[in-house]
Short mmCIF file of C-alpha atoms in Angstrom, two decimals:
data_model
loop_
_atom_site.label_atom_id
_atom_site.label_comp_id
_atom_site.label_asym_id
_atom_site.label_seq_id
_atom_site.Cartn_x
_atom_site.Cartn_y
_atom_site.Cartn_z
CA UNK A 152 150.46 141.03 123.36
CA UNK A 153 153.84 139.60 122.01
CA UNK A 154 152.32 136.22 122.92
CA UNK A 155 149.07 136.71 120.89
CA UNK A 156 150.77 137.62 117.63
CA UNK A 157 152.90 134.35 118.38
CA UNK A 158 149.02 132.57 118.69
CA UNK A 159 148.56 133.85 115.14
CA UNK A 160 151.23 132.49 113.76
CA UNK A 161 150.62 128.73 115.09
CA UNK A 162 147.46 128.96 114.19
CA UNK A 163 148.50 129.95 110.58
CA UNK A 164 151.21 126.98 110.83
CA UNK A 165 148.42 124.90 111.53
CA UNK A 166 146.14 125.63 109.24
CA UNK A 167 148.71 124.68 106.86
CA UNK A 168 148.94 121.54 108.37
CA UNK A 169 145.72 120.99 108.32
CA UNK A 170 145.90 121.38 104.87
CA UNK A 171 148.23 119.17 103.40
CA UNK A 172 147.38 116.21 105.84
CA UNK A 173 143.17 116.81 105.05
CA UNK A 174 142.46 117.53 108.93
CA UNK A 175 138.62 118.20 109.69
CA UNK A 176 139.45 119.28 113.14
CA UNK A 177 142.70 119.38 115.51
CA UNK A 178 141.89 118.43 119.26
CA UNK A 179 145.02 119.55 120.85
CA UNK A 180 148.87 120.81 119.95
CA UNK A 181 151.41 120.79 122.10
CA UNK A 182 154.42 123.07 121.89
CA UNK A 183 158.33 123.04 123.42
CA UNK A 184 158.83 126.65 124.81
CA UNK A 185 161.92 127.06 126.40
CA UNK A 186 162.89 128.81 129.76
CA UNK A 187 164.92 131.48 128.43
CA UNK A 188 163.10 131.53 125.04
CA UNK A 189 160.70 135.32 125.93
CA UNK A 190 157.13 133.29 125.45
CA UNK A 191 155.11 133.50 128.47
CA UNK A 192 153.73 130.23 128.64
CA UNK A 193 150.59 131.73 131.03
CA UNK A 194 149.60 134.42 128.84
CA UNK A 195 150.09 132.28 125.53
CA UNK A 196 147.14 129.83 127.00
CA UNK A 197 145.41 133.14 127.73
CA UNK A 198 145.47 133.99 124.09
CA UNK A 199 145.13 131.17 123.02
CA UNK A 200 141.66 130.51 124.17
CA UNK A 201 140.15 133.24 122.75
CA UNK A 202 142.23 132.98 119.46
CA UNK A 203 141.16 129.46 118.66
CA UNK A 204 137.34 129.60 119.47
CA UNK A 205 137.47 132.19 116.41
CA UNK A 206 138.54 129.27 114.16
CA UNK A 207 136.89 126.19 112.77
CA UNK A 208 140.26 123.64 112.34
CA UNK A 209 141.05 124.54 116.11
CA UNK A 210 137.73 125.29 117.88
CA UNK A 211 138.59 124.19 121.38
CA UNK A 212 141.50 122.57 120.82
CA UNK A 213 143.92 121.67 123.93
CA UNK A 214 147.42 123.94 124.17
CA UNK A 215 149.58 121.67 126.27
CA UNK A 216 153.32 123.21 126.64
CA UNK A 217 156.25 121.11 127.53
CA UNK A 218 158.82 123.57 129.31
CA UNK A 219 162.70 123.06 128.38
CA UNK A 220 165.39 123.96 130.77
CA UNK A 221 167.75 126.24 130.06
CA UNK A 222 171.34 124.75 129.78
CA UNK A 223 174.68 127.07 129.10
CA UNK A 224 177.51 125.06 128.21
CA UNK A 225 181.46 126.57 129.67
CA UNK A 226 183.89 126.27 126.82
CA UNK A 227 186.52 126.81 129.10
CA UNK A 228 186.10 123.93 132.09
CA UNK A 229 183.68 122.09 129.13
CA UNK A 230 180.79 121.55 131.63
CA UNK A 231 177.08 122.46 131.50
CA UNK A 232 174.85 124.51 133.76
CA UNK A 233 171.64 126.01 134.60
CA UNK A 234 171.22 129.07 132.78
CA UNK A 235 168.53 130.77 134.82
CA UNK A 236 170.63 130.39 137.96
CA UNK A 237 174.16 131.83 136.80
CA UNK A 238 173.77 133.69 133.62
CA UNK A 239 176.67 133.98 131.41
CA UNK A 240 179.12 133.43 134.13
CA UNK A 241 180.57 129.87 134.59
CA UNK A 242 179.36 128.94 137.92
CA UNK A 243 182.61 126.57 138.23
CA UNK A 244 185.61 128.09 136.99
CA UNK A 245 184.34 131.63 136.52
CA UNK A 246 184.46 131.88 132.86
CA UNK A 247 182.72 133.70 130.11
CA UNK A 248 183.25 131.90 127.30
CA UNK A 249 179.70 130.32 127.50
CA UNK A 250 177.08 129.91 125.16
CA UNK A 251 173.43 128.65 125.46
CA UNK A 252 172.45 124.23 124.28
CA UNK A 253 169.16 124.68 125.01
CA UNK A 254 166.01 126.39 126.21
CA UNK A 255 165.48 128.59 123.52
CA UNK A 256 163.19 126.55 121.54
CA UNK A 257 159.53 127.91 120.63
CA UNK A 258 158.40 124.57 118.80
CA UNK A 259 155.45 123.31 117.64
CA UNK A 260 155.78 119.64 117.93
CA UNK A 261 152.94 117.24 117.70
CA UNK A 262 149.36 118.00 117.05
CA UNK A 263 146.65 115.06 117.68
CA UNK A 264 143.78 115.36 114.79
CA UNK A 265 141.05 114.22 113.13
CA UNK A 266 141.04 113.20 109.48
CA UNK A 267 138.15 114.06 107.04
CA UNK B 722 133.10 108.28 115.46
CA UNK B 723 135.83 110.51 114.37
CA UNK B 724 139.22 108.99 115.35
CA UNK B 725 141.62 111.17 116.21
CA UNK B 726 145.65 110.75 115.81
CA UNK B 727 148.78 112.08 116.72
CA UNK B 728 150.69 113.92 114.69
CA UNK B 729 154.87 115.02 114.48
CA UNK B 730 154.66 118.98 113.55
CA UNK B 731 158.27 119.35 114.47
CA UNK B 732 158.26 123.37 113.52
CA UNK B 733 159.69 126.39 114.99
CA UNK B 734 156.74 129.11 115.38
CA UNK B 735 158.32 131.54 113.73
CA UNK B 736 159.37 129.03 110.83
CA UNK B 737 156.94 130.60 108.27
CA UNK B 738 157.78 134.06 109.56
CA UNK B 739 161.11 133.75 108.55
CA UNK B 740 160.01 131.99 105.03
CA UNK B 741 157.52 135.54 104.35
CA UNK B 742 160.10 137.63 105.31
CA UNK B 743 163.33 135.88 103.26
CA UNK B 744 160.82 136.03 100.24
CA UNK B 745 160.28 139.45 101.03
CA UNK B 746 163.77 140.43 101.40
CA UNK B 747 164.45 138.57 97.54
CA UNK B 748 161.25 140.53 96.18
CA UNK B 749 162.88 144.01 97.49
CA UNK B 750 166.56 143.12 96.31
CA UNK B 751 164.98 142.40 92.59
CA UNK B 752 163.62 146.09 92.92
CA UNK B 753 166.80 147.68 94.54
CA UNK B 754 164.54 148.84 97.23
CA UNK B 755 166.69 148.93 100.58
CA UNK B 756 164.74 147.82 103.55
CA UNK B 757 165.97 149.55 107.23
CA UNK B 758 163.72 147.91 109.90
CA UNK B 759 164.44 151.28 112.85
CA UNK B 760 163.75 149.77 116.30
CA UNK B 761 164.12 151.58 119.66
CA UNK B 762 162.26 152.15 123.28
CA UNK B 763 159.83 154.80 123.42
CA UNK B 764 161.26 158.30 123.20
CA UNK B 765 164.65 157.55 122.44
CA UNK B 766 164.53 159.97 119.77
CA UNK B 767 163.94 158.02 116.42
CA UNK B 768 161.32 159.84 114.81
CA UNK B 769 163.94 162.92 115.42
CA UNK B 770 166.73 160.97 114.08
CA UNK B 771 164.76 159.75 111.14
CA UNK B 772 163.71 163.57 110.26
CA UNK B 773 167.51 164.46 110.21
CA UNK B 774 167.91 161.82 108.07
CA UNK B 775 165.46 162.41 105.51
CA UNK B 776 166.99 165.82 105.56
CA UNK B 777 170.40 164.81 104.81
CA UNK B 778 169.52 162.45 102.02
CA UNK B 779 166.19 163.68 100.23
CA UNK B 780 168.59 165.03 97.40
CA UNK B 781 170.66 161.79 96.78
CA UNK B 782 168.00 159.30 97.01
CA UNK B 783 164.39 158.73 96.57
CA UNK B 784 163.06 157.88 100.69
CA UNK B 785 159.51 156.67 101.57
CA UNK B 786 159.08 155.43 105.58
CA UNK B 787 156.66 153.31 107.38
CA UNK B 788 155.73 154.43 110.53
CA UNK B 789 154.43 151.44 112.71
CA UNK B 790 152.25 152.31 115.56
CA UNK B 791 149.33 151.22 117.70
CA UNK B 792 147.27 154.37 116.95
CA UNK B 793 147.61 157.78 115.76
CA UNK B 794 149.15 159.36 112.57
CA UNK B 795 151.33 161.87 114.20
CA UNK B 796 154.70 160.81 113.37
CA UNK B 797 153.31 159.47 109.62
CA UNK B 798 152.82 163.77 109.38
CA UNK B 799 155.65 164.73 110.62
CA UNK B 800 157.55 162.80 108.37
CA UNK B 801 155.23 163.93 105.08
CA UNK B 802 155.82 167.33 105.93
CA UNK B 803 159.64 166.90 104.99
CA UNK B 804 158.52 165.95 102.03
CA UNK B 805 159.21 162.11 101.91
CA UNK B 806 156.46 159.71 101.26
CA UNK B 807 155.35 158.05 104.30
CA UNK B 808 152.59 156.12 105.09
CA UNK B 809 151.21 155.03 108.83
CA UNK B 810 150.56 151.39 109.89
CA UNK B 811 148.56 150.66 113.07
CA UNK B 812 149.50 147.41 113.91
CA UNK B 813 145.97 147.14 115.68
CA UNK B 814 147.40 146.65 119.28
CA UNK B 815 149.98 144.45 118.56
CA UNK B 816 153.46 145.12 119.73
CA UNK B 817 155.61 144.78 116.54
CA UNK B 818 155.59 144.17 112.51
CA UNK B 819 155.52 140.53 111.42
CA UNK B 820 156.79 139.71 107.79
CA UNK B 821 153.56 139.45 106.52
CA UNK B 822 152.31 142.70 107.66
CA UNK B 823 155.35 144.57 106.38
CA UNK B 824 154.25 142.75 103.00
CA UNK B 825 150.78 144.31 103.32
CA UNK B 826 151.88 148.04 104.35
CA UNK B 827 154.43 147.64 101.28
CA UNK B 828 151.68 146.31 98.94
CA UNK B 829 149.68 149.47 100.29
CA UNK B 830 152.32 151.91 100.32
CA UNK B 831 153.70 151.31 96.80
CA UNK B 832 157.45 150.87 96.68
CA UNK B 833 158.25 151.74 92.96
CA UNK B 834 161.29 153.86 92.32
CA UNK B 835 162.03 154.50 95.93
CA UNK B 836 165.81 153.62 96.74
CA UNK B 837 165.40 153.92 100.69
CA UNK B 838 161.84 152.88 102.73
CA UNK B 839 163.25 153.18 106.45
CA UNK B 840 160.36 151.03 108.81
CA UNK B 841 159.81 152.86 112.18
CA UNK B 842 158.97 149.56 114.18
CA UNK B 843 156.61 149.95 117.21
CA UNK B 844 158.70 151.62 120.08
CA UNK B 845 159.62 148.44 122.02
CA UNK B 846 162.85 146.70 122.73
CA UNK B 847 161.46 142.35 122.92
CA UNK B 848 158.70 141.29 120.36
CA UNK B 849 159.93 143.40 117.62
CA UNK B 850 163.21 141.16 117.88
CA UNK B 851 161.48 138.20 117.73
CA UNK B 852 159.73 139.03 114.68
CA UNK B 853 162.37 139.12 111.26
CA UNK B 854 160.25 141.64 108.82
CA UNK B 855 161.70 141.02 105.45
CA UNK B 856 164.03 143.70 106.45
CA UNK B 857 167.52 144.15 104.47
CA UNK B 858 169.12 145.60 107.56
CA UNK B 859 168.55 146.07 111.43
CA UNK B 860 169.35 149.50 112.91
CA UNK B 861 168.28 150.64 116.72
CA UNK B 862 168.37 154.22 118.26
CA UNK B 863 169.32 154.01 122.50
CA UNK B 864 169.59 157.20 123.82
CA UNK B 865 172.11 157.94 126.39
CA UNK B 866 169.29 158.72 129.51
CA UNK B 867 168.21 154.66 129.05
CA UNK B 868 172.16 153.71 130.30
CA UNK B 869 174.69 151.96 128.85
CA UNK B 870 173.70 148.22 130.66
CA UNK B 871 170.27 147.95 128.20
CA UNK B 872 172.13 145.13 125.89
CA UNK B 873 172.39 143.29 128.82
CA UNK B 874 168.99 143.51 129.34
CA UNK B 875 167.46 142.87 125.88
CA UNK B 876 169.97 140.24 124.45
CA UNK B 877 168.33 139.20 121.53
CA UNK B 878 167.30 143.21 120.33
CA UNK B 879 171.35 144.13 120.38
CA UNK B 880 171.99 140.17 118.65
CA UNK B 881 170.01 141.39 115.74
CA UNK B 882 171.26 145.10 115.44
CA UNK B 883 173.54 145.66 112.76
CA UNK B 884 173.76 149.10 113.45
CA UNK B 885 173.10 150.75 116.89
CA UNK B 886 173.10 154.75 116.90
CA UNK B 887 173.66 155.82 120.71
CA UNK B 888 171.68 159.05 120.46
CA UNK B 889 171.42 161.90 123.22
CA UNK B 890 175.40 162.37 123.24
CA UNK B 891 174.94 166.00 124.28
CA UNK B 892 173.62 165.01 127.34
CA UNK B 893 175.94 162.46 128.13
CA UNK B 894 177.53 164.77 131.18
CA UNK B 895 174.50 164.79 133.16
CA UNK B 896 174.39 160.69 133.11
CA UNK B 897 176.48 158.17 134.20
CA UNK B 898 176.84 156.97 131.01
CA UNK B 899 179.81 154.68 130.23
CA UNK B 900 179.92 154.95 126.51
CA UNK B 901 182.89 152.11 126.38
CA UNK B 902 180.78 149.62 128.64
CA UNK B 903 177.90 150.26 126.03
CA UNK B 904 180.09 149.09 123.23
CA UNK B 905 181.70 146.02 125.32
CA UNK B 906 178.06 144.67 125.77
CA UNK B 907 176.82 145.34 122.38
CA UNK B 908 179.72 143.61 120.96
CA UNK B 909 179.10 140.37 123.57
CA UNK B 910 175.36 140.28 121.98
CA UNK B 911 176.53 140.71 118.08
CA UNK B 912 180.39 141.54 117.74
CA UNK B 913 179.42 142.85 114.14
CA UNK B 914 177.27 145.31 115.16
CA UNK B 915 178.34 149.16 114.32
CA UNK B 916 177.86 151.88 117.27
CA UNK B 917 177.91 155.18 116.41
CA UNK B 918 177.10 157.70 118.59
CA UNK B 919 174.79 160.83 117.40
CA UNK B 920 172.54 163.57 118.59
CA UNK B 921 169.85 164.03 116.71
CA UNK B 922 169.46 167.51 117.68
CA UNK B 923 173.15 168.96 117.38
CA UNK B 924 174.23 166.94 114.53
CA UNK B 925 176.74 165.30 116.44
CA UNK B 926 178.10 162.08 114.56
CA UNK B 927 175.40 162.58 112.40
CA UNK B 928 177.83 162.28 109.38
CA UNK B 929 178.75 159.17 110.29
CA UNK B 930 175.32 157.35 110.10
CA UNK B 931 174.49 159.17 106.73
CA UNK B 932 177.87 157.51 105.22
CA UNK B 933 176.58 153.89 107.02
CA UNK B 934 173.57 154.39 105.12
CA UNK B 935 174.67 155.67 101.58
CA UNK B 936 177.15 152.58 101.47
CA UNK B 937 174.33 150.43 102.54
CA UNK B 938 171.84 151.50 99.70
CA UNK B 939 174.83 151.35 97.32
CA UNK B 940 175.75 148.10 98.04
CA UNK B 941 172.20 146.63 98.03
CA UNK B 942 171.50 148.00 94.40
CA UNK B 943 175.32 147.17 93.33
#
């Protein structure tokens, strides 16, 4: 449900777009969700679907989603790991002092359209 | 043929969220109308806690809630029958307030010469997180029988708390409850969050949260 209000609000970004660059029709948008970012990339397609039929810019348009990996970075032993795996515990020198680089991202970040 | 082409968006989803809900927030300080966006689980007690409020205050300050729900007016009644003005919002299905449809139940609701308009979010502990309403302040009720590990499992609902009220204390023998942990992990999430712990029911602590709030709707109209 989370993930359909999210739909929404693309679509609404969109539309804007759509706007100031005089798009007749948008084919397909592609978005950056990250791992540890709460969007469920499954049901956003889901959603999706039956969210853009409704509208005329995006009628059938493509949702491709590139998935980013999440990465914590140790301020203590200043190294990088995988997130998902070991949490907020440094994974080499046991450490807490961590904090997340990336794979919290819910982007929108190309769009491939038609012009009128 | 139509020729299509690609085009850079480069924009966070919730990018014109934010925008509706910092214009909000401007519109509401011009009117010295303090915004309290109340999140919590299901049954953790926050339509109680909000009645005890309303209570407490009625005399000092002029208080109008928002109740957010799915369906159903029941807590919207409640509420009106302590004499504040309240007004209910069924989000339609959806699992939390966006900025936009704050602005709309606002528009509706009619904010003049209220001081105080406290919005019960939809009882959930993720989306409505995600999702800034236009909101002056955060505040969340956790009740003592949900256990003292639930920052660790909703990060991001503690990192935008400013305010947590750890209600149920009167039960808090019967639980292994380890009020201490509770605020260790809160303060990992948002180390500027306040905890104060209450019960609705016996007044416990209560005092505390009304003072929170008075110097929070002083400040905002200051």
């Amino acid at each position: 449900m989370h993930e359909l209000g999210i739909v929404f609000h693309i679509i609404d970004s969109l539309t804007e777009v759509g706007k100031e660059n005089s798009l007749s029709k948008i084919s397909s948008v592609t978005l950056e969700i990250g791992e540890v970012s709460a969007v469920l990339s499954d049901y956003l397609t889901e959603c999706w679907k039956w969210a853009v039929d409704r509208t005329e810019l995006l009628k059938g348009a493509e949702l491709i989603v590139e998935k980013i990996p999440a990465v914590t970075y140790c301020e203590d032993c200043e190294r990088t790991y995988s997130t998902v795996e070991y949490g907020r515990t440094c994974p080499y020198c046991g450490g807490g002092n961590t904090y997340l680089i990336q794979g919290n991202e819910t982007n929108i970040k190309e769009i491939e359209a038609c012009e009128t | 043929m139509d020729k299509f082409r690609v085009i850079e968006v480069k924009q966070s989803i919730f990018e014109n969220n934010d925008k509706q809900a910092e214009e909000l927030r401007k519109e509401l300080k011009e009117q010295g109308v303090y915004l309290l966006n109340l999140m919590s689980s299901p049954g953790s007690g926050k339509t109680t806690t909000l009645s005890r409020t309303i209570e407490a205050l009625r005399d000092e300050m002029k208080i109008g809630v928002m109740e957010a729900d799915i369906d159903s007016d029941v807590d919207a009644r409640t509420i009106e029958q302590l004499g504040a003005k309240a007004i209910q919002l069924h989000t339609g299905g959806m699992c939390h307030l966006d900025a936009d449809m704050t602005r709309q139940g606002i528009e509706n609701f009619g904010v003049d010469g209220l001081d105080l308009v406290i919005l019960e979010n939809v009882g959930n502990l993720v989306c409505p997180a995600e999702f800034d309403t236009g909101a002056s302040k955060n505040a969340m009720v956790l009740s003592v029988p949900e256990g003292h590990d639930k920052p660790l499992k909703y990060p991001l609902m503690f990192s935008v708390c400013d305010v947590v009220l750890v209600n149920k204390m009167d039960v808090l023998p019967y639980f292994d409850f380890d009020m201490e942990k509770c605020k260790e992990y809160v303060h990992m999430r948002n180390p500027k969050a306040t905890v104060i712990p209450i019960c609705a029911k016996t007044g416990e602590g209560m005092e505390q949260w009304f003072d929170w709030l008075r110097r929070e709707v002083a400040q905002w109209n200051a």
